[in-house]
Short mmCIF file of C-alpha atoms in Angstrom, two decimals:
data_model
loop_
_atom_site.label_atom_id
_atom_site.label_comp_id
_atom_site.label_asym_id
_atom_site.label_seq_id
_atom_site.Cartn_x
_atom_site.Cartn_y
_atom_site.Cartn_z
CA MET A 27 -219.07 33.67 13.87
CA SER A 28 -215.55 34.46 12.59
CA VAL A 29 -212.53 34.65 14.86
CA GLY A 30 -212.12 38.30 13.91
CA GLY A 31 -215.65 39.13 14.96
CA SER A 32 -215.30 37.33 18.26
CA LEU A 33 -211.97 39.03 18.96
CA THR A 34 -213.78 42.34 18.62
CA LEU A 35 -216.45 41.17 21.06
CA ALA A 36 -213.82 39.91 23.51
CA VAL A 37 -211.96 43.24 23.54
CA ALA A 38 -215.23 45.12 23.95
CA ALA A 39 -216.24 42.82 26.82
CA SER A 40 -212.91 43.32 28.57
CA VAL A 41 -213.06 47.13 28.36
CA ARG A 42 -216.75 47.12 29.33
CA GLN A 43 -215.96 45.03 32.40
CA GLU A 44 -213.16 47.42 33.41
CA ILE A 45 -215.70 50.26 33.22
CA VAL A 46 -218.18 48.28 35.35
CA SER A 47 -215.48 47.44 37.93
CA GLY A 48 -214.55 51.12 38.36
CA LYS A 49 -211.10 50.88 36.80
CA TRP A 50 -212.25 53.49 34.29
CA PRO A 51 -214.78 55.81 36.03
CA LEU A 52 -216.94 58.45 34.39
CA GLN A 53 -214.96 60.92 32.30
CA ALA A 54 -211.85 58.74 32.49
CA ARG A 55 -209.75 58.58 29.35
CA LEU A 56 -209.17 55.03 28.14
CA PRO A 57 -205.68 53.93 27.03
CA THR A 58 -204.77 54.71 23.46
CA ASP A 59 -205.85 52.38 20.69
CA GLN A 60 -202.22 51.31 20.31
CA SER A 61 -201.95 50.46 24.03
CA LEU A 62 -205.18 48.45 23.95
CA ALA A 63 -203.97 46.60 20.85
CA ARG A 64 -200.74 45.63 22.62
CA GLU A 65 -202.57 44.65 25.80
CA HIS A 66 -205.00 42.35 23.98
CA CYS A 67 -202.54 41.18 21.29
CA VAL A 68 -204.86 42.26 18.48
CA GLY A 69 -204.70 44.67 15.58
CA LEU A 70 -205.66 48.33 15.65
CA ASN A 71 -208.74 47.69 13.52
CA THR A 72 -210.01 45.15 16.05
CA VAL A 73 -209.61 47.70 18.87
CA ARG A 74 -211.38 50.38 16.83
CA ARG A 75 -214.29 48.07 16.07
CA ALA A 76 -214.51 47.10 19.76
CA LEU A 77 -214.58 50.73 20.87
CA GLY A 78 -217.14 51.39 18.17
CA LEU A 79 -219.42 48.84 19.85
CA LEU A 80 -219.01 50.67 23.18
CA VAL A 81 -219.80 53.96 21.43
CA GLU A 82 -223.00 52.41 20.07
CA GLU A 83 -223.89 51.28 23.61
CA GLY A 84 -223.45 54.86 24.82
CA LEU A 85 -220.59 53.97 27.19
CA VAL A 86 -217.74 55.70 25.36
CA GLU A 87 -217.25 58.80 23.26
CA ARG A 88 -214.41 59.22 20.76
CA ARG A 89 -213.26 62.82 21.02
CA ARG A 90 -210.81 64.32 18.58
CA GLY A 91 -207.65 65.30 20.42
CA SER A 92 -208.83 63.70 23.69
CA GLY A 93 -209.14 60.00 22.83
CA SER A 94 -211.82 57.65 24.12
CA ILE A 95 -213.75 58.95 27.14
CA VAL A 96 -216.05 56.97 29.46
CA VAL A 97 -219.42 58.75 29.43
CA ALA A 98 -221.69 56.14 31.08
CA ILE A 99 -221.51 53.15 33.40
CA PRO A 100 -223.57 50.05 32.58
CA GLY A 101 -226.46 49.85 35.03
CA ALA A 102 -226.56 47.15 37.65
CA ALA A 103 -228.55 44.13 36.64
CA ARG A 104 -232.04 43.80 38.05
CA SER A 105 -232.64 40.90 40.39
CA ASP A 106 -234.47 39.05 37.62
CA GLN A 107 -231.55 39.42 35.19
CA PRO A 108 -228.73 36.84 35.18
CA MET A 109 -225.23 37.99 36.03
CA VAL A 110 -222.94 35.24 34.78
CA GLY A 111 -219.33 35.15 35.91
CA LEU A 112 -217.02 33.82 33.18
CA MET A 113 -213.39 32.87 33.88
CA VAL A 114 -211.10 31.85 31.01
CA PRO A 115 -207.35 31.20 30.68
CA SER A 116 -206.98 33.95 28.08
CA THR A 117 -208.98 36.44 26.04
CA ARG A 118 -206.80 35.60 23.01
CA TRP A 119 -206.17 32.71 20.62
CA TYR A 120 -208.56 29.92 21.49
CA TYR A 121 -211.07 31.70 23.70
CA PRO A 122 -212.57 34.75 21.93
CA ASP A 123 -215.13 32.55 20.14
CA LEU A 124 -216.13 30.84 23.38
CA ILE A 125 -216.53 34.20 25.12
CA ALA A 126 -218.64 35.48 22.24
CA GLY A 127 -220.91 32.43 22.44
CA VAL A 128 -221.50 32.97 26.16
CA GLU A 129 -222.15 36.68 25.69
CA GLN A 130 -224.63 36.09 22.89
CA VAL A 131 -226.86 33.77 24.93
CA VAL A 132 -226.59 35.72 28.19
CA GLY A 133 -227.23 38.99 26.37
CA GLN A 134 -230.31 37.58 24.65
CA ALA A 135 -231.59 36.64 28.12
CA GLY A 136 -231.17 40.27 29.23
CA GLY A 137 -228.19 39.43 31.43
CA HIS A 138 -224.59 40.51 31.81
CA VAL A 139 -221.26 38.69 31.74
CA LEU A 140 -218.50 39.37 34.28
CA LEU A 141 -215.37 38.36 32.38
CA ARG A 142 -212.12 37.39 34.10
CA SER A 143 -208.96 36.03 32.49
CA THR A 144 -206.13 34.25 34.30
CA GLU A 145 -203.80 35.04 31.35
CA GLN A 146 -202.33 31.54 31.59
CA GLN A 147 -201.15 32.05 35.17
CA PRO A 148 -202.63 29.25 37.34
CA ALA A 149 -200.96 30.71 40.44
CA HIS A 150 -203.41 33.65 40.26
CA GLU A 151 -206.43 31.55 39.39
CA LEU A 152 -207.86 30.90 42.86
CA ALA A 153 -207.58 34.57 43.83
CA LEU A 154 -209.31 35.51 40.59
CA LEU A 155 -212.06 33.01 41.30
CA ASP A 156 -212.52 34.48 44.79
CA ASP A 157 -212.79 37.96 43.27
CA LEU A 158 -215.34 36.75 40.76
CA VAL A 159 -217.48 35.05 43.43
CA ALA A 160 -217.25 38.19 45.61
CA ARG A 161 -219.05 40.07 42.82
CA GLN A 162 -222.08 37.90 43.64
CA PRO A 163 -222.87 36.53 40.19
CA THR A 164 -226.01 34.47 39.82
CA ALA A 165 -224.12 31.70 37.98
CA LEU A 166 -220.62 30.76 36.83
CA ILE A 167 -219.04 29.41 33.65
CA LEU A 168 -215.42 28.42 34.23
CA VAL A 169 -212.52 27.12 32.15
CA PRO A 170 -210.39 26.04 35.12
CA THR A 171 -206.87 24.63 35.32
CA ILE A 172 -207.62 21.02 36.27
CA PHE A 173 -204.77 19.39 34.35
CA GLY A 174 -201.38 20.17 35.83
CA GLY A 175 -200.50 23.14 38.04
CA LEU A 176 -203.25 23.18 40.65
CA ASP A 177 -204.39 20.10 42.60
CA PRO A 178 -207.45 19.05 40.55
CA ARG A 179 -209.13 17.15 43.38
CA LYS A 180 -209.03 20.06 45.83
CA TYR A 181 -209.98 22.52 43.09
CA LEU A 182 -213.00 20.52 41.95
CA ARG A 183 -214.18 20.02 45.52
CA ARG A 184 -213.95 23.77 45.98
CA LEU A 185 -216.02 24.38 42.86
CA GLU A 186 -218.65 21.91 44.04
CA SER A 187 -218.89 23.77 47.37
CA LEU A 188 -219.56 27.23 45.88
CA GLY A 189 -223.33 26.78 45.97
CA LEU A 190 -223.85 28.51 42.60
CA PRO A 191 -225.16 27.13 39.31
CA LEU A 192 -221.89 26.31 37.58
CA VAL A 193 -220.79 24.85 34.27
CA LEU A 194 -217.26 23.95 33.20
CA ALA A 195 -216.42 24.79 29.60
CA GLU A 196 -213.81 22.85 27.60
CA ARG A 197 -212.87 20.88 30.70
CA VAL A 198 -213.92 17.34 31.60
CA PRO A 199 -213.06 16.24 35.16
CA ALA A 200 -211.12 12.98 35.20
CA GLY A 201 -211.87 9.97 37.37
CA GLY A 202 -214.40 10.36 40.15
CA HIS A 203 -213.59 13.97 40.92
CA GLY A 204 -216.08 16.59 39.88
CA ARG A 205 -218.55 14.02 38.59
CA ASP A 206 -221.46 16.09 39.94
CA LEU A 207 -220.41 19.17 37.95
CA SER A 208 -222.02 20.07 34.64
CA TRP A 209 -219.70 20.58 31.69
CA VAL A 210 -219.73 21.33 27.96
CA ALA A 211 -216.58 20.42 26.04
CA THR A 212 -215.19 19.58 22.63
CA ASP A 213 -214.69 15.87 22.03
CA THR A 214 -210.96 16.27 21.42
CA ARG A 215 -210.35 12.52 21.29
CA ARG A 216 -212.78 12.36 18.39
CA GLY A 217 -210.76 15.16 16.78
CA GLY A 218 -207.59 13.07 16.94
CA GLU A 219 -209.40 10.15 15.37
CA ALA A 220 -210.84 12.36 12.63
CA ALA A 221 -207.41 13.73 11.73
CA VAL A 222 -205.90 10.27 11.26
CA ARG A 223 -208.92 8.96 9.37
CA HIS A 224 -208.75 11.88 6.96
CA LEU A 225 -205.09 11.14 6.26
CA THR A 226 -205.64 7.41 5.80
CA SER A 227 -208.59 8.11 3.49
CA LEU A 228 -206.07 9.87 1.25
CA GLY A 229 -203.87 6.77 1.20
CA ARG A 230 -201.34 8.08 3.72
CA ARG A 231 -199.86 5.26 5.82
CA ARG A 232 -196.72 6.62 7.51
CA ILE A 233 -198.20 9.16 9.88
CA GLY A 234 -196.50 11.33 12.50
CA LEU A 235 -197.73 13.38 15.43
CA LEU A 236 -196.17 16.64 16.62
CA SER A 237 -197.88 17.76 19.81
CA SER A 238 -197.57 19.41 23.16
CA ARG A 239 -198.21 17.19 26.17
CA ASP A 240 -199.61 17.26 29.70
CA THR A 241 -202.66 19.36 28.87
CA ALA A 242 -206.27 18.25 28.64
CA THR A 243 -206.30 18.84 24.89
CA SER A 244 -202.99 17.15 24.13
CA GLU A 245 -203.74 13.97 26.06
CA GLU A 246 -207.19 13.51 24.56
CA LEU A 247 -205.90 14.26 21.05
CA TYR A 248 -203.12 11.69 21.53
CA ALA A 249 -205.62 9.08 22.73
CA GLY A 250 -207.73 9.61 19.63
CA PHE A 251 -204.68 9.61 17.36
CA SER A 252 -203.40 6.35 18.87
CA ALA A 253 -206.78 4.63 18.61
CA ALA A 254 -207.25 5.60 14.95
CA VAL A 255 -203.69 4.59 14.04
CA ALA A 256 -204.17 1.18 15.66
CA GLU A 257 -207.46 0.76 13.83
CA SER A 258 -205.98 1.65 10.43
CA GLY A 259 -202.68 -0.19 10.74
CA ALA A 260 -200.72 2.95 9.82
CA ARG A 261 -197.05 3.09 10.79
CA VAL A 262 -195.95 5.67 13.38
CA ASP A 263 -192.64 4.17 14.56
CA ARG A 264 -190.45 6.99 15.94
CA ALA A 265 -192.76 9.49 14.22
CA VAL A 266 -194.44 10.78 17.40
CA LEU A 267 -192.88 13.74 19.21
CA ARG A 268 -194.69 15.16 22.24
CA GLN A 269 -193.21 17.73 24.60
CA PRO A 270 -194.39 20.96 26.30
CA GLU A 271 -192.86 23.35 23.75
CA PHE A 272 -190.73 23.29 20.60
CA SER A 273 -187.73 25.48 19.85
CA ASP A 274 -186.91 26.40 16.27
CA GLU A 275 -183.98 23.96 16.41
CA GLU A 276 -186.24 21.13 17.53
CA LEU A 277 -188.62 21.79 14.65
CA VAL A 278 -185.68 21.66 12.23
CA ALA A 279 -184.67 18.32 13.73
CA TYR A 280 -188.21 17.00 13.42
CA ALA A 281 -188.36 18.04 9.76
CA GLU A 282 -185.19 15.99 9.23
CA ARG A 283 -186.90 13.06 10.97
CA VAL A 284 -189.88 13.42 8.62
CA ARG A 285 -187.51 13.11 5.65
CA ARG A 286 -185.59 10.13 7.11
CA LEU A 287 -188.75 8.21 7.98
CA ARG A 288 -190.39 9.18 4.68
CA LEU A 289 -193.56 10.22 6.47
CA ASP A 290 -196.49 10.99 4.20
CA GLY A 291 -198.95 12.29 6.80
CA LEU A 292 -198.66 14.49 9.90
CA VAL A 293 -201.03 15.62 12.66
CA CYS A 294 -200.03 18.78 14.56
CA LEU A 295 -201.27 20.29 17.80
CA ASP A 296 -201.63 23.15 17.20
CA ASP A 297 -201.78 25.05 13.89
CA MET A 298 -199.22 27.59 15.11
CA THR A 299 -196.73 24.73 15.54
CA ALA A 300 -197.68 23.38 12.12
CA ASN A 301 -197.13 26.81 10.62
CA ARG A 302 -193.66 27.05 12.18
CA LEU A 303 -192.77 23.63 10.81
CA LEU A 304 -193.57 24.48 7.18
CA GLY A 305 -190.31 26.37 6.63
CA PRO A 306 -188.04 23.55 7.92
CA LEU A 307 -190.03 21.02 5.86
CA SER A 308 -189.53 23.09 2.72
CA ARG A 309 -185.79 23.35 3.36
CA GLN A 310 -185.68 19.54 3.57
CA GLY A 311 -187.23 19.42 0.11
CA ILE A 312 -190.53 18.11 1.47
CA ARG A 313 -193.52 19.39 -0.48
CA VAL A 314 -196.87 19.94 1.23
CA PRO A 315 -199.17 18.20 0.39
CA ASP A 316 -197.49 16.19 -2.41
CA ASP A 317 -194.94 14.49 -0.15
CA LEU A 318 -196.53 15.18 3.23
CA ALA A 319 -200.18 15.87 4.02
CA VAL A 320 -200.43 18.08 7.12
CA ILE A 321 -203.51 18.49 9.30
CA ALA A 322 -203.60 20.61 12.46
CA TYR A 323 -205.92 21.00 15.42
CA GLU A 324 -207.36 24.39 16.40
CA ASN A 325 -207.90 26.62 13.32
CA SER A 326 -206.65 29.86 14.88
CA VAL A 327 -203.89 31.04 12.51
CA THR A 328 -203.18 31.11 8.79
CA THR A 329 -200.01 29.81 7.18
CA ARG A 330 -197.25 31.91 5.72
CA ASN A 331 -196.32 29.86 2.65
CA GLY A 332 -199.64 29.95 0.82
CA SER A 333 -200.58 26.39 1.81
CA GLU A 334 -203.70 26.73 3.93
CA LEU A 335 -203.89 24.20 6.73
CA SER A 336 -206.47 21.51 6.85
CA THR A 337 -207.64 21.44 10.44
CA ILE A 338 -209.80 19.89 13.08
CA GLU A 339 -211.76 22.88 14.35
CA PRO A 340 -213.14 22.85 17.90
CA PRO A 341 -216.67 24.34 18.01
CA ARG A 342 -215.61 27.07 20.44
CA PHE A 343 -218.52 29.42 19.80
CA GLU A 344 -221.02 26.59 20.14
CA VAL A 345 -219.38 25.38 23.36
CA GLY A 346 -219.81 28.88 24.80
CA ARG A 347 -223.43 29.05 23.66
CA LEU A 348 -224.29 25.64 25.09
CA ALA A 349 -222.52 26.34 28.39
CA ALA A 350 -224.54 29.54 28.76
CA GLN A 351 -227.79 27.75 27.92
CA VAL A 352 -227.07 25.04 30.49
CA VAL A 353 -226.23 27.49 33.27
CA LEU A 354 -229.24 29.73 32.54
CA ARG A 355 -231.49 26.66 32.57
CA ALA A 356 -230.07 25.78 36.00
CA LEU A 357 -231.27 29.18 37.24
CA GLU A 358 -234.83 28.45 36.13
CA VAL A 359 -235.51 25.06 37.69
CA PRO A 360 -235.19 23.76 41.25
CA ASP A 361 -232.62 20.99 41.74
CA PRO A 362 -231.39 21.07 38.13
CA ALA A 363 -229.94 17.92 36.59
CA VAL A 364 -226.21 17.53 36.03
CA VAL A 365 -225.69 18.13 32.30
CA GLN A 366 -222.56 16.87 30.55
CA VAL A 367 -222.30 17.60 26.83
CA SER A 368 -219.58 16.50 24.42
CA VAL A 369 -219.53 18.46 21.15
CA ALA A 370 -217.94 17.03 18.00
CA PRO A 371 -215.22 19.09 16.30
CA ARG A 372 -215.37 19.82 12.57
CA LEU A 373 -213.01 18.65 9.82
CA VAL A 374 -212.02 21.58 7.59
CA VAL A 375 -210.23 20.37 4.45
CA ARG A 376 -207.82 22.81 2.82
CA SER A 377 -204.81 22.60 0.55
CA SER A 378 -202.28 21.19 3.08
CA THR A 379 -203.87 17.73 2.63
CA GLY A 380 -204.77 18.16 -1.04
CA ASP A 381 -207.52 19.82 -2.98
CA PRO A 382 -210.62 20.36 -0.79
#
């Protein structure tokens, strides 16, 4: 499923859930398309397609001169239908595909998804979890903050004590904490290895890494990058830069470092950072991919200089589907097994590392 399609589904799910929760009662007028686009950080066409889905479901009417009006409330699920609570860090960027995967499987089972987003604010996460549990879902799929911010040990113990079938998505508990929790996650370490191996297969030997740090994704990507570099014998001296965020000035400085070190390969987390770096690289006279092959991790944005990014693409939709399948299976059997699934990311070769 394309990112655009899943963005539409995510916006529709968010508005649908607000109708279910009573935020928008019968005959209420929804915010304007422009307001919804700003709220969800999407384009107007995405909002219009999402509202079109709600019109098809009979929940909303589009009335000329009056806007979008709520005309029906989704019925409560029967006791034999699953009601799956889903909590994600955001309904944008990385997560629309994952949400769409969950909704597809739960919908095919005749169930409903209660969607909640922390909007990247861990301080609100526990209260949001309490609210979600208070809705009495039959099962939970969570993308929790267990790396930085909240105390992961206390958080995981709390999740284990909820007494609901529960699956973590895109999160793997570290150490001995949360070992009895089921999870489905991208093998990000394998993604870091795949990025380096693709570059070395092209004959690139002076390879850099530009990455955030102190997140689950960044640490696993770095571990895979380091392992593959050691295996290949590539040189990375002073070519690795990892910090929480990058200002425009810092990206300019890194482009200068690329020129000084004569790097010929670069791995970026994420593709937005890689996209921002392309301008400074060009101003240093560095040609992509002739002088520098660039590969990113995520596959969420397109570039602005015509050079499409090669990428390691996490299987977000598949992670959502598998997480839903695992949690629905846990509803069907007594004393279900702990299921822990690692899903390989996909190498997508485009022009930033040479001809596909």
